[in-house]
Amino acid sequence: MYVYDTLDKEFLADRASEFREQVGRRLSGEITEDQFKAIRLMNGLYLQLHAYMLRVAIPYGALDARQMRKLAEIARTYDKGYGHFTTRTNLQFHWIKLADAPDILDELASVDMHAIQTSGNCIRNVTADPFAGATAEEVDDPRVWAEAMRQWSSLHPEFSFLPRKFKIAVTASPKDRTAAKVHDIGLVMKRARDGTLGFEVIVGGGMGRTPYVGSTIREFLPAARLVSYLEAVLRVYNRHGRRDNIYKARIKILVAALGAEEFGRQVEAEWAQIGPESDLPDTELARIRSAFAPTAFETLPARSEAFEAAKAADKALARFARNNVKPHKKPGYAIVEVSLKAIGETPGDASADQMDVIADLAERYGQNDIRVTHEQNLVLPHVKLDDVPAVHAALAAAGIASANINLITDIIACPGLDYCALANARAIPIAQDIAEHFRDQDRAEDVGELKIKISGCINACGHHHVGHIGILGVDKKGEEFYQLSLGGSGAEDAAVGQILGPALPAHRVAEAVDTLVEVYLRERSAGERFLDTFRRTGAAPFKEAVYAGAH
Amino acid sequence: MKALTANRLTDGEVVFWNQGRWVERFADAELFAEAGPGETAEGHAKAQPTVVIEPYLIDLIEAGELWAPLSYRERLRALGPTNRLDHGKQVEGGDVVEALQHASGAARSTGRVNLIKRK
Amino acid sequence: MPALIRFEGGRMTAVDDPFTEIADDEGMAPGDVIISLTRFQAEGERLLAEGRSVGVRLEPAEEVEALAYDLPRIALVALAFPKYRDGRAYTSARLLRERCGYKGEVRAVGEVLREQAQFMVRCGVDAFAPADGSSAEEWEQASRRFRHVYQRASDGRAPAFAERGE
Ligand code: HEM
Ligand code: SF4
C-alpha cells in the first residue's frame, strides 16, 4: 500500500484546518450559504434530507485495517453506527452534523484519509480495479497510476472549477471491473508488442440524463506521458465545455457535439504544445511504484487440501467459494469478495462492527489490504486458500457472508428518496424487495450473472443505465414509479440499456423482474448470461411477458 | 394548509417553524391556513441564515384526523428513512408519526412549494 | 475604487489602483484604463499612441490567443470571473504566463473570493480585486495555506515530487 509521507500528511492537515476555518466563517455568518455550499461540497459535505452527509474519499478503493477501524470509530462517534459504500468506491456517512465535520476531517487525516474532491466540479476520487495487485489478468498495477493521478489532481490549480464533475477510472485488465467506459475518462492499460506500457484513453462516457459509452480517442498513450495527456484533455474541456446548462456540462456532451475524432484532434494539438515537462519524473513514478511492490507471498501449492476438505463438509462455504472467491495470481492464494448485499439489508451499508470485523480479517489473513468495489462490495485481495474457511466463518458471524457476488441479489442501489434531496423515488426498498424475492440461492445461482442497478432519479448514481436490468425511479403524480431498462452493461462490453416500456408501480417491480428472469430461463442457450440472451433475442419476448396483462 | 420547514444549519436536522421558534417534530409545527401568515413566517425564517438553511413552505393534506405533508419527500423528512425505522424522527412514534406513515395520496415528490417554480 | 491586492516579491500588499475600468458603453476616461477586448481591438492603437497604459479585460469565453500579438504593449490583462465557479480564466492565466510568456500584470476581477487565492496565484495571477472584502493579510494567508502542492504550474513552486527528490 502507498504510505503517506510527511508531505502528503501536511497537505491533509492544511486542508482540514482550512475547512475548520471555513465552517467557523459560515457559522458566524461571515459567508453566505451559497458561498459556503461550494466550499463544503469541495470537502464532500452535502445536505441531504435528514442531515448532512459526508462523503469520504477512498482513493482507488484501497483501505488498510487502521483506516477501516477509523471509519468504524467515526461511524460510532459521529453517525449512527454505520456507513454506506458507494458506486464510486467512497464511503458516505448519512447523519453528520456540520459542527462535527472539522473534527471528523481531523480524525480522517490522522489515518491519511480525507474528503477532498468527493464532490464539486473538480476531478473526483480516481477509481481503479479492486483486484489490482492480486489478479493475474493485469498488465500492470493500476494503483500506481491511480495514486499518481490522486496527487496530480489534488487541488489542481487549473482544474478545480471545471464545467462539471470529472471522474476517472483506471484498469489494467481486459475484464473491466471499474466501469471505465462510462467515466469521463476511462483508462485501460495495455502492453505493446515491444513490452512498453500504455493506456487506451476513452473519453466522454457517463450516465446522468444523457448516458453515453465513451469513445477511444487514443489507442495507445505511452504510460509515462499520462499526466501531460490528461492535462490536455482537461484543458480542452475546461475551455470549451458548456457552462450555460448544468445538464449539458459534462465532457460527454462536448465530445458528442464535436465528435470524438475532432475532440481527439484538439487534445492532440494541445498535448503537442504542453510537451513532456508536465509529466511526472520517472523517479517519482518509481517511488510510487515501490509502495505497491508485491507483498511477500509464500510459496504454496495451487490446491489447498484444507480448503477442499472444508468445502466438501460445508455447503455454505462451497457456495461462498463458487461465488465470492476469485483466482489470485499466486498459487495457494485467493481474492475474497465480501458482499454487502445481505438479503433484506441496504445495499452497500456496513455497520461499524462489520467494518471492524473486516479490518481484523484483513490484518490477520489478508496482508492488511481491503478494497471497495464500484458494485458496493468489499474485497480482501490476498487470502490464503487455507484461510478461506476461517474468513468465511468470521464473515458469516458478522452477517456479511452472502454468497451472491454478481448474482441477481447483488444489487446496486443509490440512497434514493430515503436520504437524497434530489430523488424522485426510493431505491433501497426496491432492492430489498427484489432480493427477498430471489432469496432462494439455488435459483439465484441457476440464473447466474445478472446485474440489477437502481437509481432514485435520472442522475443515475445507481448506474441504472448500465444494469443488465436497470431500474429508474420516476415520479408519476406524486407516486413512486419505476422504469425498467434492459441490456445495459458497465463492463468491457459496455452499453446503455433500452427502456422496456411504461414505468411500473413499486409493488410490481420485483414481480416484473421475476418475469424477466423466467423469460431468460426459457430463452437462454447454453452458457448465455441474461445479458447475452437479451442481446440475441432483443426486447420483444421480455416486453411481451412483462406487459402481458396490461391493456 | 401549509407548514414551514428547513434544515438547521449546525446539524442539518429537519426543523419546523412554530411561532418564531424552530421545533424538531412535525407534530409541533405551526399550521398555516392562510397564505399571508405563512409567507410572513417564511420571511422571518429567511432572515435567519445562521440558524437554518433554505426555509420553505410545504403543502399539507388531511391524513385521517390529522395533517400530513402532501409530498412523499416531505413525509420522509418528517419521519426518517424507510429502510431504517430505527433512525430519524419516526423512532419516537406517536399519533402524528403514525398518521404520516399511513398517509396516502401523495401528489408530487417535491413538496417545496416555492422551489417548484424556481426549477 | 475597489481595493486591489498585489502579489509582489512573495508578499500580498494592498495598493492603489491607477487603472480605471471602462465599460463598453461608457465614455473614455483620462489616464490608465482597462477596456474590453472588443474595445481594445477598435481603440487600442489610438489609446496606446496617446502614451497611456492600457489593460485588457478578457471574459472567460475569450481566448488569450486573440491577444497574443498585442501582449507586449498591454500593461495588464484583467481576467473576469463572472462567477467564481467559472474556472476558464485559470486556463487563460496559465496560457498567458506559460505559453505567451506574458510578464505584465494578470489581474483577477469579478467574483474573486479568498478560497481561490492559491489556485489563482499558482496559475500566475498577481493582482486581485477581492469581492469578499478580504484584506491583504487574509489573502496572503489563504494563498499560502498549503505547505505543499502536487503539480507544476505557473508559479514555479516545487511540486511534492520535486521536494521529495531534494
Ligand atoms: C446526496 C447524495 C447525492 C447527490 C446529491 C448526488 C448527485 C448527483 C448528480 C447531480 C449526478 C449527475 C451528474 C451529472 O450527470 O452531471 C450524480 C451522478 C452520479 N453519482 Fe451521485 N449523488 C449523490 C449520491 C451518490 C451516491 C450515494 C453514489 C454512489 C452510490 C453516487 C455516485 C454517482 C455516480 C456513479 C454518478 C453517475 C454517473 C456519472 O458520472 O455520470 N452519488 N450524482
Ligand atoms: S440517483 Fe438521484 S436519487 Fe439516487 S443518489 Fe443520485 S441524485 Fe440521489
Short mmCIF file of C-alpha atoms in Angstrom, two decimals, chain A residues 205-370:
data_model
loop_
_atom_site.label_atom_id
_atom_site.label_comp_id
_atom_site.label_asym_id
_atom_site.label_seq_id
_atom_site.Cartn_x
_atom_site.Cartn_y
_atom_site.Cartn_z
CA GLY A 205 -18.66 8.17 -21.15
CA GLY A 206 -21.14 8.95 -18.45
CA MET A 207 -24.59 8.44 -17.13
CA GLY A 208 -26.98 11.04 -15.81
CA ARG A 209 -29.76 12.14 -18.10
CA THR A 210 -27.85 11.60 -21.31
CA PRO A 211 -25.92 8.38 -20.97
CA TYR A 212 -23.02 7.65 -23.29
CA VAL A 213 -20.47 4.93 -23.66
CA GLY A 214 -17.12 6.65 -24.02
CA SER A 215 -15.12 6.86 -27.24
CA THR A 216 -11.49 5.91 -27.61
CA ILE A 217 -9.50 8.98 -28.59
CA ARG A 218 -6.12 7.32 -28.31
CA GLU A 219 -5.38 3.65 -28.72
CA PHE A 220 -2.03 3.75 -27.01
CA LEU A 221 -0.68 6.54 -24.86
CA PRO A 222 2.81 5.79 -23.56
CA ALA A 223 2.32 5.36 -19.82
CA ALA A 224 4.91 7.92 -18.81
CA ARG A 225 3.02 10.62 -20.73
CA LEU A 226 -0.17 10.19 -18.76
CA VAL A 227 -0.18 13.43 -16.81
CA SER A 228 0.51 15.73 -19.73
CA TYR A 229 -2.14 14.00 -21.80
CA LEU A 230 -4.71 14.31 -19.01
CA GLU A 231 -3.79 17.95 -18.76
CA ALA A 232 -4.52 18.37 -22.46
CA VAL A 233 -7.91 16.65 -22.17
CA LEU A 234 -8.86 18.67 -19.12
CA ARG A 235 -7.72 21.91 -20.70
CA VAL A 236 -9.78 21.41 -23.83
CA TYR A 237 -12.73 20.53 -21.63
CA ASN A 238 -12.21 23.43 -19.24
CA ARG A 239 -12.12 25.90 -22.08
CA HIS A 240 -14.87 24.52 -24.27
CA GLY A 241 -17.21 22.50 -22.08
CA ARG A 242 -20.62 24.10 -21.76
CA ARG A 243 -21.31 26.17 -18.68
CA ASP A 244 -24.72 27.52 -19.56
CA ASN A 245 -26.67 24.41 -18.64
CA ILE A 246 -25.58 22.00 -15.93
CA TYR A 247 -27.23 19.10 -17.69
CA LYS A 248 -25.05 19.70 -20.72
CA ALA A 249 -21.85 20.49 -18.93
CA ARG A 250 -20.21 17.09 -18.68
CA ILE A 251 -17.39 16.27 -21.06
CA LYS A 252 -19.57 13.66 -22.75
CA ILE A 253 -21.71 16.44 -24.22
CA LEU A 254 -18.66 18.25 -25.59
CA VAL A 255 -17.28 15.04 -27.07
CA ALA A 256 -20.64 14.22 -28.61
CA ALA A 257 -21.03 17.74 -30.00
CA LEU A 258 -17.57 17.87 -31.55
CA GLY A 259 -17.39 14.23 -32.45
CA ALA A 260 -14.78 12.03 -30.81
CA GLU A 261 -12.40 12.49 -33.72
CA GLU A 262 -12.42 16.27 -33.59
CA PHE A 263 -12.22 16.26 -29.83
CA GLY A 264 -9.25 13.92 -30.04
CA ARG A 265 -7.61 16.18 -32.58
CA GLN A 266 -7.95 19.19 -30.31
CA VAL A 267 -6.49 17.21 -27.45
CA GLU A 268 -3.55 16.09 -29.54
CA ALA A 269 -2.90 19.68 -30.65
CA GLU A 270 -2.96 20.90 -27.06
CA TRP A 271 -0.84 18.00 -25.91
CA ALA A 272 1.79 18.77 -28.51
CA GLN A 273 2.10 22.26 -27.05
CA ILE A 274 2.25 21.11 -23.45
CA GLY A 275 5.11 18.74 -24.04
CA PRO A 276 6.65 16.34 -21.58
CA GLU A 277 7.60 18.92 -18.93
CA SER A 278 4.25 18.35 -17.27
CA ASP A 279 4.81 14.64 -16.88
CA LEU A 280 5.85 13.04 -13.67
CA PRO A 281 9.54 12.30 -13.50
CA ASP A 282 10.49 8.62 -13.62
CA THR A 283 11.91 8.89 -10.13
CA GLU A 284 8.51 9.83 -8.71
CA LEU A 285 6.78 7.06 -10.62
CA ALA A 286 9.36 4.64 -9.29
CA ARG A 287 8.81 5.92 -5.77
CA ILE A 288 5.06 5.40 -6.06
CA ARG A 289 5.55 2.03 -7.67
CA SER A 290 7.76 0.79 -4.89
CA ALA A 291 4.93 1.47 -2.45
CA PHE A 292 2.83 -1.09 -4.27
CA ALA A 293 5.60 -3.66 -4.51
CA PRO A 294 4.08 -7.09 -4.13
CA THR A 295 3.90 -8.15 -0.55
CA ALA A 296 5.79 -11.25 0.32
CA PHE A 297 3.69 -14.13 -0.86
CA GLU A 298 4.52 -17.56 0.42
CA THR A 299 5.24 -20.36 -1.98
CA LEU A 300 2.18 -22.55 -1.71
CA PRO A 301 0.68 -25.41 -3.65
CA ALA A 302 -2.04 -24.31 -6.03
CA ARG A 303 -4.53 -26.58 -4.34
CA SER A 304 -5.30 -26.34 -0.65
CA GLU A 305 -6.35 -29.68 0.80
CA ALA A 306 -7.68 -27.98 3.90
CA PHE A 307 -9.90 -25.71 1.80
CA GLU A 308 -11.11 -28.58 -0.38
CA ALA A 309 -11.99 -30.66 2.67
CA ALA A 310 -13.79 -27.76 4.34
CA LYS A 311 -15.81 -27.11 1.19
CA ALA A 312 -16.82 -30.72 0.94
CA ALA A 313 -18.04 -30.59 4.52
CA ASP A 314 -19.81 -27.26 4.42
CA LYS A 315 -22.31 -26.37 1.74
CA ALA A 316 -22.43 -22.73 2.66
CA LEU A 317 -18.67 -22.47 2.31
CA ALA A 318 -18.81 -24.28 -1.01
CA ARG A 319 -21.38 -21.79 -2.24
CA PHE A 320 -19.29 -18.93 -0.97
CA ALA A 321 -16.30 -20.37 -2.78
CA ARG A 322 -18.23 -20.66 -6.03
CA ASN A 323 -19.47 -17.09 -6.00
CA ASN A 324 -17.19 -14.93 -3.89
CA VAL A 325 -13.74 -16.47 -4.20
CA LYS A 326 -11.77 -15.49 -7.29
CA PRO A 327 -8.43 -16.69 -8.64
CA HIS A 328 -5.30 -14.96 -7.39
CA LYS A 329 -2.13 -14.53 -9.36
CA LYS A 330 -0.19 -16.53 -6.76
CA PRO A 331 -0.78 -20.23 -6.29
CA GLY A 332 -2.43 -21.02 -2.99
CA TYR A 333 -4.00 -17.56 -2.66
CA ALA A 334 -7.44 -16.24 -3.46
CA ILE A 335 -9.28 -12.97 -3.87
CA VAL A 336 -12.22 -12.97 -1.49
CA GLU A 337 -15.18 -10.72 -2.24
CA VAL A 338 -17.27 -9.65 0.70
CA SER A 339 -20.84 -8.93 -0.30
CA LEU A 340 -22.59 -6.00 1.35
CA LYS A 341 -25.84 -7.23 -0.14
CA ALA A 342 -27.27 -9.45 2.54
CA ILE A 343 -30.92 -10.15 1.77
CA GLY A 344 -33.10 -7.52 3.39
CA GLU A 345 -30.24 -5.13 4.14
CA THR A 346 -29.43 -1.83 2.47
CA PRO A 347 -27.04 -2.40 -0.45
CA GLY A 348 -23.63 -1.02 0.37
CA ASP A 349 -24.25 -0.39 4.05
CA ALA A 350 -21.82 -1.74 6.62
CA SER A 351 -22.16 -1.36 10.35
CA ALA A 352 -19.25 -0.20 12.44
CA ASP A 353 -18.96 -3.70 13.87
CA GLN A 354 -18.82 -5.19 10.41
CA MET A 355 -16.12 -2.71 9.44
CA ASP A 356 -14.12 -3.81 12.45
CA VAL A 357 -14.52 -7.46 11.51
CA ILE A 358 -13.25 -6.75 8.01
CA ALA A 359 -10.32 -4.83 9.45
CA ASP A 360 -9.44 -7.74 11.73
CA LEU A 361 -9.67 -10.23 8.89
CA ALA A 362 -7.54 -8.07 6.63
CA GLU A 363 -4.90 -7.85 9.30
CA ARG A 364 -4.98 -11.49 10.28
CA TYR A 365 -5.47 -13.17 6.91
CA GLY A 366 -5.31 -10.56 4.19
CA GLN A 367 -1.98 -8.71 4.23
CA ASN A 368 -3.70 -5.68 5.70
CA ASP A 369 -5.35 -4.85 2.41
CA ILE A 370 -9.03 -4.06 1.77
#
